[in-house]
Coordinates of C-alpha atoms in Angstrom, one line a residue:
X1 CA -38.7 8.7 109.7
X2 CA -38.5 6.3 106.8
X3 CA -35.6 8.2 105.3
X4 CA -33.5 8.0 108.5
X5 CA -34.2 4.2 108.8
X6 CA -33.1 3.8 105.2
X7 CA -29.9 5.7 105.8
X8 CA -29.2 3.4 108.8
X9 CA -29.7 0.3 106.6
X10 CA -27.4 1.7 104.0
X11 CA -24.8 2.5 106.5
X12 CA -25.0 -1.0 108.0
X13 CA -24.8 -2.5 104.6
X14 CA -21.7 -0.4 103.7
X15 CA -20.1 -1.4 107.0
X16 CA -20.7 -5.1 106.4
X17 CA -19.4 -4.9 102.8
X18 CA -16.3 -3.0 104.1
X19 CA -15.6 -5.6 106.8
X20 CA -16.0 -8.5 104.3
X21 CA -13.7 -6.8 101.7
X22 CA -11.1 -6.0 104.4
X23 CA -11.2 -9.5 105.7
X24 CA -10.7 -11.0 102.3
X25 CA -7.9 -8.6 101.5
X26 CA -6.2 -9.3 104.8
X27 CA -6.5 -13.0 104.4
X28 CA -5.1 -12.8 100.9
X29 CA -2.3 -10.6 102.0
X30 CA -1.3 -12.5 105.1
X31 CA -1.5 -16.0 103.6
X32 CA -1.0 -15.6 99.9
X33 CA 1.4 -12.7 99.5
X34 CA 5.0 -13.7 99.1
X35 CA 8.1 -11.9 100.2
X36 CA 8.6 -10.8 96.6
X37 CA 5.5 -8.6 97.1
X38 CA 7.3 -6.6 99.8
X39 CA 8.1 -3.5 97.7
X40 CA 4.6 -3.3 96.3
X41 CA 3.0 -3.7 99.7
X42 CA 5.4 -1.0 101.1
X43 CA 4.5 1.3 98.2
X44 CA 0.8 0.9 98.7
X45 CA 1.2 1.3 102.5
X46 CA 2.9 4.7 102.0
X47 CA 0.2 5.7 99.5
X48 CA -2.5 4.8 102.0
X49 CA -0.7 6.7 104.8
X50 CA -0.5 9.8 102.6
X51 CA -4.3 9.6 101.8
X52 CA -5.2 9.0 105.4
X53 CA -3.0 11.8 106.6
X54 CA -4.3 14.2 104.0
X55 CA -7.8 13.7 105.3
X56 CA -6.8 13.8 108.9
X57 CA -5.0 17.1 108.3
X58 CA -7.9 18.6 106.3
X59 CA -11.0 17.4 108.2
X60 CA -10.3 19.4 111.4
X61 CA -9.6 22.5 109.3
X62 CA -13.0 22.0 107.7
X63 CA -14.4 21.9 111.3
X64 CA -12.7 25.2 112.1
X65 CA -14.5 26.9 109.2
X66 CA -17.8 24.9 109.7
X67 CA -18.0 25.9 113.4
X68 CA -18.0 29.6 112.4
X69 CA -21.0 29.2 110.1
X70 CA -24.6 29.6 111.2
X71 CA -26.6 26.4 111.6
X72 CA -28.7 25.7 108.6
X73 CA -26.9 28.1 106.3
X74 CA -25.9 27.1 102.8
X75 CA -22.2 27.1 103.8
X76 CA -23.0 24.9 106.8
X77 CA -24.8 22.4 104.5
X78 CA -21.9 22.4 102.0
X79 CA -19.4 21.7 104.8
X80 CA -21.6 18.7 105.9
X81 CA -21.3 17.2 102.4
X82 CA -17.6 17.9 102.2
X83 CA -16.9 16.4 105.7
X84 CA -18.9 13.3 105.0
X85 CA -17.3 12.6 101.6
X86 CA -13.8 13.2 102.9
X87 CA -14.4 10.8 105.7
X88 CA -16.1 8.1 103.7
X89 CA -14.0 8.1 100.5
X90 CA -10.6 9.2 101.6
X91 CA -10.0 8.9 105.4
X92 CA -11.7 5.6 106.1
X93 CA -10.2 3.6 103.2
X94 CA -6.8 5.2 103.8
X95 CA -6.9 4.1 107.5
X96 CA -8.0 0.6 106.6
X97 CA -5.4 0.0 104.0
X98 CA -2.7 1.6 106.2
X99 CA -3.5 -0.8 109.0
X100 CA -3.8 -4.0 106.9
X101 CA -0.6 -3.4 105.0
X102 CA 1.2 -2.0 108.1
X103 CA 0.4 -5.0 110.1
X104 CA 1.7 -7.2 107.2
X105 CA 4.9 -5.3 107.2
X106 CA 5.3 -5.5 111.0
X107 CA 4.6 -9.2 111.0
X108 CA 6.4 -10.4 107.8
X109 CA 9.4 -8.0 107.7
X110 CA 10.0 -6.9 111.3
X111 CA 8.4 -9.9 113.2
X112 CA 6.9 -7.3 115.6
X113 CA 10.4 -6.6 117.0
X114 CA 12.0 -3.3 117.9
X115 CA 11.1 -0.6 120.3
X116 CA 10.7 1.9 117.5
X117 CA 8.0 -0.4 115.9
X118 CA 6.1 -0.7 119.2
X119 CA 6.3 3.1 119.6
X120 CA 5.0 3.6 116.0
X121 CA 2.1 1.2 116.6
X122 CA 1.2 3.0 119.8
X123 CA 1.2 6.3 117.9
X124 CA -0.9 4.8 115.0
X125 CA -3.4 3.6 117.6
X126 CA -3.6 7.2 119.0
X127 CA -4.1 8.4 115.4
X128 CA -6.8 5.9 115.0
X129 CA -8.5 7.1 118.2
X130 CA -8.3 10.6 116.8
X131 CA -9.9 9.3 113.6
X132 CA -12.7 7.9 115.7
X133 CA -13.2 11.2 117.4
X134 CA -13.3 13.0 114.1
X135 CA -15.8 10.5 112.7
X136 CA -18.1 11.1 115.6
X137 CA -17.6 14.9 115.1
X138 CA -18.7 14.5 111.4
X139 CA -21.9 12.9 112.7
X140 CA -22.4 15.7 115.3
X141 CA -21.9 18.4 112.7
X142 CA -24.3 16.6 110.3
X143 CA -27.0 16.7 113.1
X144 CA -26.2 20.4 113.9
X145 CA -25.0 19.3 117.4
X146 CA -21.5 20.6 117.4
X147 CA -20.7 22.0 120.9
X148 CA -17.0 22.6 120.3
X149 CA -15.5 26.0 119.7
X150 CA -13.4 27.2 116.8
X151 CA -10.4 27.3 119.2
X152 CA -11.0 23.6 120.1
X153 CA -10.9 22.7 116.4
X154 CA -7.8 24.8 115.8
X155 CA -6.0 22.8 118.6
X156 CA -7.3 19.4 117.3
X157 CA -6.1 20.4 113.8
X158 CA -2.5 20.2 115.1
X159 CA -2.7 16.8 116.7
X160 CA -2.4 14.7 113.5
X161 CA 0.7 16.8 112.5
X162 CA 2.5 16.1 115.8
X163 CA 1.6 12.4 115.6
X164 CA 2.8 12.2 112.0
X165 CA 6.1 13.8 112.8
X166 CA 6.8 11.4 115.6
X167 CA 5.8 8.4 113.5
X168 CA 8.0 9.4 110.6
X169 CA 11.0 9.9 113.0
X170 CA 10.5 6.5 114.6
X171 CA 10.3 4.8 111.1
X172 CA 13.3 6.6 109.6
X173 CA 15.6 7.1 112.5
X174 CA 14.6 3.9 114.5
X175 CA 16.0 5.5 117.7
X176 CA 15.4 2.4 119.9

């Protein structure tokens, strides 16, 4: 019991630290960054998107394999560690940096104008919703409470790819 309470405190502390760091970075970016920083911000936005997408493409694939393992097996326990670390150290930071820098670009460079930009933001919101679903799924697998089939995870594995393709087309082609 004490261990789970301690894990909850650690998670809460990490969440508070993450929010404070994100708020400070966002404040510095939105109010201190000059237009000369545009290329650096754009580069780091792209790097963050790549990190976020790498995790979003890999995590459901881990779920496909994890869902085939017997609960409590050594492989199942290894998948739990892999999933938690992927989410905590790659996917979550990638999403946060993507959002902060992306909003700066949308605000400073594009002034939130353009149908393509609104479409892109909608698709990124959907990707973020999927991120939330996958985060919840990591917790469910960690508690040995996954109720979804391997087929479900194979289908979910394709969603980030479709969203990514649509987002890239909107950014590059700007069809509307």
